[in-house]
Amino acid sequence: MLNHQIILGIETSCDETAAAIVKKDNDRVKILSNVVATSSDLQAKYGGIIPEQAAREQLKSIIPVITEALEKASLKPNELSAIAITFGPGLIGSLLIGVETAKTLSLLWNKPLIPVNHLLGHFYANWIQVQMSDVRSQISDIPKFPCLGLLVSGGHSDLVLFKNHGNYKYLGGTRDDAAGECFDKCARMLGFAYPGGPKISQLAEGGDPKAFHLPRPMADSDDYDFSFSGLKTAFAHLLKSLDKDNKQANDLCASLQQVIIDSLVQKVLAAGKRYKVEQLIVAGGVAANKQLIAQLKAKFPGKVSAPLPFLCTDNGAMIASAGFFVGESIDPASLQANPNLSLG
Ligand code: KG4
Ligand code: ZN
């Protein structure tokens, strides 16, 4: 574990340009500033992320975003202890913007550079302590080891057993589409803009999760893998079979969401039992889904932690947090972006 006290975390693996400054406070991480710029208007217009377009937008916003993060934290670069940077996995053009910027700043400011695996970064959002202003303050417990980690994002669905910081065993993952990808692609069939996950979960609130039958992917396999591609196809067939005037969006969304949740919950429960784990940490954009977290909390026989929604989707704070716990600084000249990095 690094002793660096204040870390600038930079994240550009997909379409977000994010920078955050976080501080270590015993074994907790506190946010001093957290800035995220997205090209969501462009995604909505073109129905998804166009890699070259995302990288062009990131090139424009990376320096303003880092400058804003420093200003909001009222810090000068010389007050930073280190810079943590996502070096993979992700879109190569996007990763390069962040990695090359971080390498340059590390040399310019003479600060250690800590490469972070984006997927591990998502999990480390669970170590961030967030103080909500006036109405309520959320100071949740720090996750305890051993713990099971469920990562559900737009590009990944993975199940991992953490024995300690930096010491984990990969249990399984999706064989095809990720959970978030399934939400997004099915949302698109319903005519909703990218990212469709939040829209589906919103509509699902007013729907019946048992209204439509959809297949439970890999329900009978005794591994910890997932599959969501067949579900997407089944959803497309279901839509075609419905009377055009009779597309009950709420029921469709609730049924789809429930099938995705069922497959995730089933494998989490099986892994928790097999490895006798009493703590689950959920991470990634889909962890912002309230029903998923509620159903995991109701069924997992132990503690369930999930970051607040703004820390579930891509951000720099989670990268800086991972930098504290599992980061090791390296020579900036030797760092290369790795779009295919995995947890496995
Ligand atoms: O972690 P993330 O920001 O990006 C990746 O690293 O992929 O996750 C984005 C994904 C998208 O697929 C989005 O639809 C999904 O997270 N998402 C949700 C919700 N909020 C975001 N999916 C379901 N329910 C939500 N409330
Ligand atoms: Zn992500």
CSV table of C-alpha atoms and ligand atoms in Angstrom, one decimal:
chain,number,residue,atom,x,y,z
A,1,MET,CA,0.0,0.0,0.0
A,2,LEU,CA,1.4,3.4,-0.9
A,3,ASN,CA,1.9,6.1,1.6
A,4,HIS,CA,1.0,8.9,-0.8
A,5,GLN,CA,-1.5,11.2,0.9
A,6,ILE,CA,-3.0,13.1,-2.0
A,7,ILE,CA,-3.5,11.6,-5.4
A,8,LEU,CA,-4.7,13.0,-8.7
A,9,GLY,CA,-6.6,10.2,-10.5
A,10,ILE,CA,-7.2,10.5,-14.3
A,11,GLU,CA,-9.6,8.3,-16.2
A,12,THR,CA,-10.2,8.3,-20.0
A,13,SER,CA,-10.8,4.7,-20.9
A,14,CYS,CA,-14.1,5.1,-22.6
A,15,ASP,CA,-15.9,8.3,-23.5
A,16,GLU,CA,-15.6,10.2,-20.2
A,17,THR,CA,-12.7,12.6,-19.4
A,18,ALA,CA,-12.4,12.5,-15.7
A,19,ALA,CA,-10.0,13.8,-13.1
A,20,ALA,CA,-10.3,13.8,-9.3
A,21,ILE,CA,-8.2,14.6,-6.3
A,22,VAL,CA,-8.5,12.3,-3.3
A,23,LYS,CA,-6.9,12.2,0.1
A,24,LYS,CA,-6.1,9.2,2.2
A,25,ASP,CA,-7.5,9.3,5.7
A,26,ASN,CA,-6.4,6.2,7.6
A,27,ASP,CA,-7.9,3.3,5.6
A,28,ARG,CA,-10.5,5.5,3.9
A,29,VAL,CA,-10.4,7.8,0.9
A,30,LYS,CA,-11.9,11.2,0.8
A,31,ILE,CA,-12.8,13.2,-2.3
A,32,LEU,CA,-11.3,16.7,-2.6
A,33,SER,CA,-12.6,17.3,-6.1
A,34,ASN,CA,-14.2,15.1,-8.8
A,35,VAL,CA,-14.7,16.4,-12.3
A,36,VAL,CA,-16.2,14.4,-15.2
A,37,ALA,CA,-16.8,15.6,-18.7
A,38,THR,CA,-18.8,13.3,-21.0
A,39,SER,CA,-19.7,13.4,-24.7
A,40,SER,CA,-23.2,12.1,-23.9
A,41,ASP,CA,-24.8,14.6,-26.3
A,42,LEU,CA,-22.8,13.1,-29.2
A,43,GLN,CA,-23.6,9.6,-28.1
A,44,ALA,CA,-27.3,10.3,-27.9
A,45,LYS,CA,-27.1,11.9,-31.4
A,46,TYR,CA,-25.2,9.0,-33.0
A,47,GLY,CA,-26.7,6.1,-30.9
A,48,GLY,CA,-23.5,5.2,-29.1
A,49,ILE,CA,-19.9,5.9,-28.7
A,50,ILE,CA,-17.8,6.5,-31.8
A,51,PRO,CA,-14.2,5.8,-30.7
A,52,GLU,CA,-12.4,8.5,-32.8
A,53,GLN,CA,-15.0,11.1,-31.9
A,54,ALA,CA,-14.7,10.2,-28.2
A,55,ALA,CA,-10.9,10.6,-28.3
A,56,ARG,CA,-11.2,14.0,-30.1
A,57,GLU,CA,-13.5,15.3,-27.4
A,58,GLN,CA,-11.2,14.0,-24.7
A,59,LEU,CA,-8.2,15.7,-26.3
A,60,LYS,CA,-10.1,19.0,-26.0
A,61,SER,CA,-11.2,18.5,-22.4
A,62,ILE,CA,-8.4,16.7,-20.6
A,63,ILE,CA,-6.3,19.8,-19.6
A,64,PRO,CA,-9.4,21.9,-18.6
A,65,VAL,CA,-10.8,18.9,-16.6
A,66,ILE,CA,-7.5,18.4,-14.7
A,67,THR,CA,-7.2,22.2,-14.1
A,68,GLU,CA,-10.7,22.3,-12.7
A,69,ALA,CA,-10.0,19.4,-10.4
A,70,LEU,CA,-6.9,21.2,-9.0
A,71,GLU,CA,-8.9,24.4,-8.6
A,72,LYS,CA,-11.8,22.8,-6.9
A,73,ALA,CA,-9.5,21.1,-4.4
A,74,SER,CA,-7.6,24.4,-4.0
A,75,LEU,CA,-4.3,22.7,-4.6
A,76,LYS,CA,-1.2,23.4,-6.7
A,77,PRO,CA,0.5,20.6,-8.6
A,78,ASN,CA,3.4,20.6,-6.2
A,79,GLU,CA,1.0,19.7,-3.4
A,80,LEU,CA,0.1,16.4,-5.0
A,81,SER,CA,1.8,13.2,-3.8
A,82,ALA,CA,1.3,11.2,-7.0
A,83,ILE,CA,-0.7,10.8,-10.3
A,84,ALA,CA,-2.8,7.6,-10.8
A,85,ILE,CA,-3.8,6.8,-14.4
A,86,THR,CA,-6.1,4.2,-16.1
A,87,PHE,CA,-3.9,2.4,-18.5
A,88,GLY,CA,-6.4,-0.2,-19.7
A,89,PRO,CA,-8.7,-1.8,-20.6
A,90,GLY,CA,-10.6,0.5,-22.9
A,91,LEU,CA,-10.6,2.2,-26.3
A,92,ILE,CA,-7.1,2.7,-27.4
A,93,GLY,CA,-7.5,6.3,-28.7
A,94,SER,CA,-9.2,7.3,-25.4
A,95,LEU,CA,-6.6,5.5,-23.2
A,96,LEU,CA,-3.8,7.2,-25.0
A,97,ILE,CA,-5.1,10.7,-24.3
A,98,GLY,CA,-5.0,10.0,-20.6
A,99,VAL,CA,-1.9,7.9,-20.4
A,100,GLU,CA,0.2,10.4,-22.5
A,101,THR,CA,-1.1,13.4,-20.5
A,102,ALA,CA,-0.4,11.6,-17.2
A,103,LYS,CA,3.2,10.7,-18.3
A,104,THR,CA,3.9,14.2,-19.4
A,105,LEU,CA,2.5,15.7,-16.1
A,106,SER,CA,4.4,13.2,-14.1
A,107,LEU,CA,7.7,14.3,-15.7
A,108,LEU,CA,6.8,18.0,-15.7
A,109,TRP,CA,5.7,18.1,-12.0
A,110,ASN,CA,8.2,15.4,-10.9
A,111,LYS,CA,5.5,13.3,-9.3
A,112,PRO,CA,5.3,9.4,-9.2
A,113,LEU,CA,3.1,7.8,-11.8
A,114,ILE,CA,0.8,5.0,-10.8
A,115,PRO,CA,-0.8,2.8,-13.5
A,116,VAL,CA,-4.3,1.5,-12.6
A,117,ASN,CA,-6.3,-1.3,-14.1
A,118,HIS,CA,-9.7,0.4,-14.8
A,119,LEU,CA,-11.6,-2.7,-13.7
A,120,LEU,CA,-9.9,-2.8,-10.3
A,121,GLY,CA,-10.5,1.0,-10.1
A,122,HIS,CA,-14.3,0.4,-10.2
A,123,PHE,CA,-14.0,-1.9,-7.2
A,124,TYR,CA,-12.0,0.7,-5.3
A,125,ALA,CA,-14.9,3.2,-5.5
A,126,ASN,CA,-16.2,1.1,-2.5
A,127,TRP,CA,-13.3,2.5,-0.3
A,128,ILE,CA,-14.3,6.1,-0.9
A,129,GLN,CA,-16.0,7.8,1.9
A,130,VAL,CA,-18.6,10.3,0.8
A,131,GLN,CA,-20.0,13.0,3.1
A,132,MET,CA,-23.3,14.2,1.8
A,133,SER,CA,-24.2,17.8,2.7
A,134,ASP,CA,-26.8,18.7,5.3
A,135,VAL,CA,-29.6,16.2,4.8
A,136,ARG,CA,-27.7,12.9,5.4
A,137,SER,CA,-24.2,11.8,5.7
A,138,GLN,CA,-23.2,8.5,4.3
A,139,ILE,CA,-20.2,7.0,6.1
A,140,SER,CA,-20.5,3.4,5.3
A,141,ASP,CA,-18.2,0.7,6.7
A,142,ILE,CA,-15.0,-0.2,4.9
A,143,PRO,CA,-15.4,-3.5,3.0
A,144,LYS,CA,-13.8,-6.4,4.9
A,145,PHE,CA,-11.7,-9.2,3.4
A,146,PRO,CA,-12.2,-11.8,2.1
A,147,CYS,CA,-14.9,-10.3,-0.1
A,148,LEU,CA,-16.6,-11.1,-3.3
A,149,GLY,CA,-16.5,-8.5,-6.0
A,150,LEU,CA,-19.2,-8.2,-8.7
A,151,LEU,CA,-18.2,-5.8,-11.5
A,152,VAL,CA,-21.1,-4.9,-13.8
A,153,SER,CA,-20.4,-2.2,-16.4
A,154,GLY,CA,-21.0,-1.3,-20.0
A,155,GLY,CA,-18.0,-3.4,-21.1
A,156,HIS,CA,-17.5,-6.0,-18.3
A,157,SER,CA,-19.4,-8.4,-16.0
A,158,ASP,CA,-16.9,-10.1,-13.7
A,159,LEU,CA,-16.9,-12.0,-10.5
A,160,VAL,CA,-13.8,-11.9,-8.4
A,161,LEU,CA,-12.8,-13.2,-4.9
A,162,PHE,CA,-10.6,-10.6,-3.1
A,163,LYS,CA,-8.4,-12.1,-0.4
A,164,ASN,CA,-6.7,-8.8,0.4
A,165,HIS,CA,-5.7,-5.6,-1.4
A,166,GLY,CA,-4.1,-6.7,-4.7
A,167,ASN,CA,-4.6,-10.3,-4.0
A,168,TYR,CA,-7.6,-11.7,-5.8
A,169,LYS,CA,-8.8,-14.8,-7.7
A,170,TYR,CA,-10.8,-14.4,-10.9
A,171,LEU,CA,-14.0,-16.6,-10.6
A,172,GLY,CA,-15.8,-15.9,-13.9
A,173,GLY,CA,-17.2,-13.3,-16.3
A,174,THR,CA,-19.4,-12.8,-19.3
A,175,ARG,CA,-18.9,-15.0,-22.2
A,176,ASP,CA,-20.3,-12.4,-24.6
A,177,ASP,CA,-22.1,-9.1,-23.9
A,178,ALA,CA,-21.7,-7.3,-20.6
A,179,ALA,CA,-24.8,-6.7,-18.4
A,180,GLY,CA,-24.7,-2.9,-19.2
A,181,GLU,CA,-24.3,-3.6,-22.9
A,182,CYS,CA,-27.5,-5.8,-22.7
A,183,PHE,CA,-29.3,-2.9,-21.0
A,184,ASP,CA,-28.0,-0.4,-23.6
A,185,LYS,CA,-28.8,-2.6,-26.7
A,186,CYS,CA,-32.3,-3.5,-25.5
A,187,ALA,CA,-32.9,0.1,-24.7
A,188,ARG,CA,-31.9,1.0,-28.2
A,189,MET,CA,-34.5,-1.5,-29.6
A,190,LEU,CA,-37.1,0.4,-27.6
A,191,GLY,CA,-35.9,3.7,-29.1
A,192,PHE,CA,-34.0,5.1,-26.2
A,193,ALA,CA,-30.7,6.9,-26.5
A,194,TYR,CA,-27.4,5.6,-25.1
A,195,PRO,CA,-26.8,4.8,-22.3
A,196,GLY,CA,-30.1,3.0,-21.9
A,197,GLY,CA,-29.5,1.4,-18.5
A,198,PRO,CA,-30.8,4.3,-16.5
A,199,LYS,CA,-33.9,4.7,-18.7
A,200,ILE,CA,-34.7,1.0,-18.5
A,201,SER,CA,-34.4,1.0,-14.7
A,202,GLN,CA,-36.5,4.1,-14.5
A,203,LEU,CA,-39.3,2.6,-16.6
A,204,ALA,CA,-39.0,-0.7,-14.8
A,205,GLU,CA,-40.2,1.0,-11.6
A,206,GLY,CA,-43.7,1.2,-13.0
A,207,GLY,CA,-43.8,-2.3,-14.6
A,208,ASP,CA,-44.4,-5.9,-13.7
A,209,PRO,CA,-41.2,-8.0,-13.7
A,210,LYS,CA,-43.2,-11.2,-14.4
A,211,ALA,CA,-45.2,-9.7,-17.3
A,212,PHE,CA,-43.0,-11.3,-20.0
A,213,HIS,CA,-41.1,-14.5,-20.1
A,214,LEU,CA,-37.5,-14.2,-21.1
A,215,PRO,CA,-34.8,-16.9,-20.9
A,216,ARG,CA,-32.5,-16.9,-17.8
A,217,PRO,CA,-29.0,-17.1,-19.4
A,218,MET,CA,-26.7,-19.8,-18.1
A,219,ALA,CA,-29.0,-20.5,-15.2
A,220,ASP,CA,-28.0,-24.2,-15.1
A,221,SER,CA,-24.2,-23.9,-15.6
A,222,ASP,CA,-22.2,-24.6,-12.4
A,223,ASP,CA,-19.5,-22.0,-13.1
A,224,TYR,CA,-19.4,-18.3,-12.3
A,225,ASP,CA,-19.8,-17.1,-15.9
A,226,PHE,CA,-22.6,-15.0,-17.4
A,227,SER,CA,-24.1,-14.6,-20.9
A,228,PHE,CA,-26.3,-11.8,-22.0
A,229,SER,CA,-26.2,-12.0,-25.8
A,230,GLY,CA,-29.0,-14.6,-26.1
A,231,LEU,CA,-31.2,-12.5,-23.8
A,232,LYS,CA,-30.8,-9.5,-26.1
A,233,THR,CA,-31.9,-11.7,-29.1
A,234,ALA,CA,-34.8,-13.1,-27.2
A,235,PHE,CA,-35.8,-9.5,-26.3
A,236,ALA,CA,-35.7,-8.5,-30.0
A,237,HIS,CA,-37.9,-11.5,-30.9
A,238,LEU,CA,-40.3,-10.6,-28.1
A,239,LEU,CA,-40.6,-7.0,-29.4
A,240,LYS,CA,-41.3,-8.2,-32.9
A,241,SER,CA,-44.0,-10.5,-31.6
A,242,LEU,CA,-45.9,-7.7,-29.9
A,243,ASP,CA,-48.7,-5.7,-31.4
A,244,LYS,CA,-47.0,-2.4,-32.4
A,245,ASP,CA,-49.7,-0.4,-30.4
A,246,ASN,CA,-49.4,-2.7,-27.5
A,247,LYS,CA,-45.8,-2.3,-26.4
A,248,GLN,CA,-46.0,-2.0,-22.7
A,249,ALA,CA,-42.6,-0.3,-22.1
A,250,ASN,CA,-42.8,-0.5,-18.3
A,251,ASP,CA,-43.5,-4.2,-18.3
A,252,LEU,CA,-40.9,-4.9,-20.9
A,253,CYS,CA,-38.3,-3.0,-19.0
A,254,ALA,CA,-39.2,-4.6,-15.7
A,255,SER,CA,-39.1,-8.1,-17.2
A,256,LEU,CA,-35.7,-7.5,-18.9
A,257,GLN,CA,-34.2,-5.9,-15.8
A,258,GLN,CA,-35.4,-8.8,-13.6
A,259,VAL,CA,-33.8,-11.4,-15.8
A,260,ILE,CA,-30.4,-9.6,-15.8
A,261,ILE,CA,-30.6,-9.2,-12.0
A,262,ASP,CA,-31.6,-12.9,-11.6
A,263,SER,CA,-28.5,-14.1,-13.5
A,264,LEU,CA,-26.2,-11.9,-11.5
A,265,VAL,CA,-27.7,-12.7,-8.2
A,266,GLN,CA,-27.7,-16.4,-8.8
A,267,LYS,CA,-24.0,-16.6,-9.5
A,268,VAL,CA,-23.1,-14.2,-6.7
A,269,LEU,CA,-25.0,-16.4,-4.2
A,270,ALA,CA,-23.4,-19.6,-5.5
A,271,ALA,CA,-19.9,-18.1,-5.3
A,272,GLY,CA,-20.6,-16.6,-1.8
A,273,LYS,CA,-21.7,-20.0,-0.6
A,274,ARG,CA,-18.8,-21.9,-2.2
A,275,TYR,CA,-16.1,-19.5,-0.8
A,276,LYS,CA,-17.9,-18.8,2.5
A,277,VAL,CA,-17.7,-15.0,2.0
A,278,GLU,CA,-19.6,-12.6,4.1
A,279,GLN,CA,-18.9,-9.4,2.2
A,280,LEU,CA,-19.9,-8.4,-1.3
A,281,ILE,CA,-18.8,-5.3,-3.1
A,282,VAL,CA,-20.6,-4.3,-6.3
A,283,ALA,CA,-19.0,-1.9,-8.8
A,284,GLY,CA,-19.4,-0.5,-12.3
A,285,GLY,CA,-22.1,1.6,-14.0
A,286,VAL,CA,-24.9,-1.1,-13.5
A,287,ALA,CA,-24.2,-1.0,-9.8
A,288,ALA,CA,-26.2,2.3,-9.9
A,289,ASN,CA,-29.3,0.1,-10.6
A,290,LYS,CA,-31.3,0.4,-7.4
A,291,GLN,CA,-33.2,-2.9,-7.9
A,292,LEU,CA,-30.0,-4.9,-8.4
A,293,ILE,CA,-28.6,-3.6,-5.1
A,294,ALA,CA,-31.9,-4.0,-3.3
A,295,GLN,CA,-32.2,-7.7,-4.4
A,296,LEU,CA,-28.6,-8.5,-3.7
A,297,LYS,CA,-29.0,-7.0,-0.2
A,298,ALA,CA,-32.2,-9.0,0.4
A,299,LYS,CA,-30.6,-12.3,-0.7
A,300,PHE,CA,-26.8,-12.2,0.0
A,301,PRO,CA,-26.2,-13.6,3.5
A,302,GLY,CA,-23.7,-11.0,4.4
A,303,LYS,CA,-22.9,-7.3,3.9
A,304,VAL,CA,-23.4,-5.7,0.5
A,305,SER,CA,-21.5,-2.5,-0.4
A,306,ALA,CA,-22.0,-0.4,-3.5
A,307,PRO,CA,-20.7,3.0,-4.3
A,308,LEU,CA,-23.1,6.0,-4.6
A,309,PRO,CA,-24.4,6.2,-8.2
A,310,PHE,CA,-22.0,9.0,-9.2
A,311,LEU,CA,-19.0,6.8,-8.2
A,312,CYS,CA,-20.4,3.7,-10.0
A,313,THR,CA,-19.9,5.2,-13.5
A,314,ASP,CA,-16.4,6.1,-14.8
A,315,ASN,CA,-14.6,8.7,-12.6
A,316,GLY,CA,-11.1,9.7,-11.6
A,317,ALA,CA,-11.7,9.2,-7.8
A,318,MET,CA,-12.0,5.4,-8.1
A,319,ILE,CA,-8.7,5.4,-10.0
A,320,ALA,CA,-7.0,7.5,-7.4
A,321,SER,CA,-8.5,5.3,-4.7
A,322,ALA,CA,-7.0,2.1,-6.3
A,323,GLY,CA,-3.7,4.0,-6.6
A,324,PHE,CA,-3.6,4.2,-2.8
A,325,PHE,CA,-4.3,0.6,-2.1
A,326,VAL,CA,-2.9,-1.4,-5.0
A,327,GLY,CA,-0.7,1.0,-6.9
A,328,GLU,CA,3.0,0.9,-7.6
A,329,SER,CA,4.7,3.7,-9.3
A,330,ILE,CA,6.6,3.1,-12.5
A,331,ASP,CA,9.0,5.0,-14.8
A,332,PRO,CA,6.7,7.2,-16.9
A,333,ALA,CA,8.7,6.4,-20.0
A,334,SER,CA,7.9,2.7,-19.7
A,335,LEU,CA,4.1,3.0,-19.3
A,336,GLN,CA,2.0,1.9,-22.3
A,337,ALA,CA,-1.8,1.9,-22.7
A,338,ASN,CA,-3.2,-1.7,-22.8
A,339,PRO,CA,-6.7,-1.8,-24.3
A,340,ASN,CA,-7.0,-5.6,-23.6
A,341,LEU,CA,-6.1,-5.6,-20.0
A,342,SER,CA,-8.3,-7.9,-17.9
A,343,LEU,CA,-8.8,-9.2,-14.4
A,344,GLY,CA,-8.5,-12.8,-15.5
B,1,KG4,O1,-18.9,1.7,-15.6
B,1,KG4,P1,-19.4,2.5,-16.7
B,1,KG4,O2,-19.6,4.0,-16.5
B,1,KG4,O3,-18.6,2.3,-18.1
B,1,KG4,C1,-17.9,1.2,-18.4
B,1,KG4,O4,-16.8,1.1,-17.9
B,1,KG4,O5,-18.5,0.4,-19.2
B,1,KG4,O6,-20.9,1.8,-17.0
B,1,KG4,C2,-21.8,2.3,-18.0
B,1,KG4,C3,-22.9,1.3,-18.1
B,1,KG4,C4,-23.8,1.6,-19.2
B,1,KG4,O7,-24.0,0.3,-19.9
B,1,KG4,C5,-25.1,2.1,-18.6
B,1,KG4,O8,-26.3,1.8,-19.3
B,1,KG4,C6,-25.1,1.3,-17.3
B,1,KG4,O9,-23.7,1.4,-16.9
B,1,KG4,N1,-25.9,1.9,-16.2
B,1,KG4,C7,-27.0,1.3,-15.7
B,1,KG4,C8,-27.6,2.2,-14.8
B,1,KG4,N2,-26.8,3.3,-14.7
B,1,KG4,C9,-25.8,3.1,-15.6
B,1,KG4,N3,-27.6,0.1,-16.0
B,1,KG4,C10,-28.7,-0.2,-15.3
B,1,KG4,N4,-29.3,0.6,-14.4
B,1,KG4,C11,-28.8,1.8,-14.1
B,1,KG4,N5,-29.4,2.5,-13.2
B,2,ZN,ZN,-15.9,1.7,-16.4
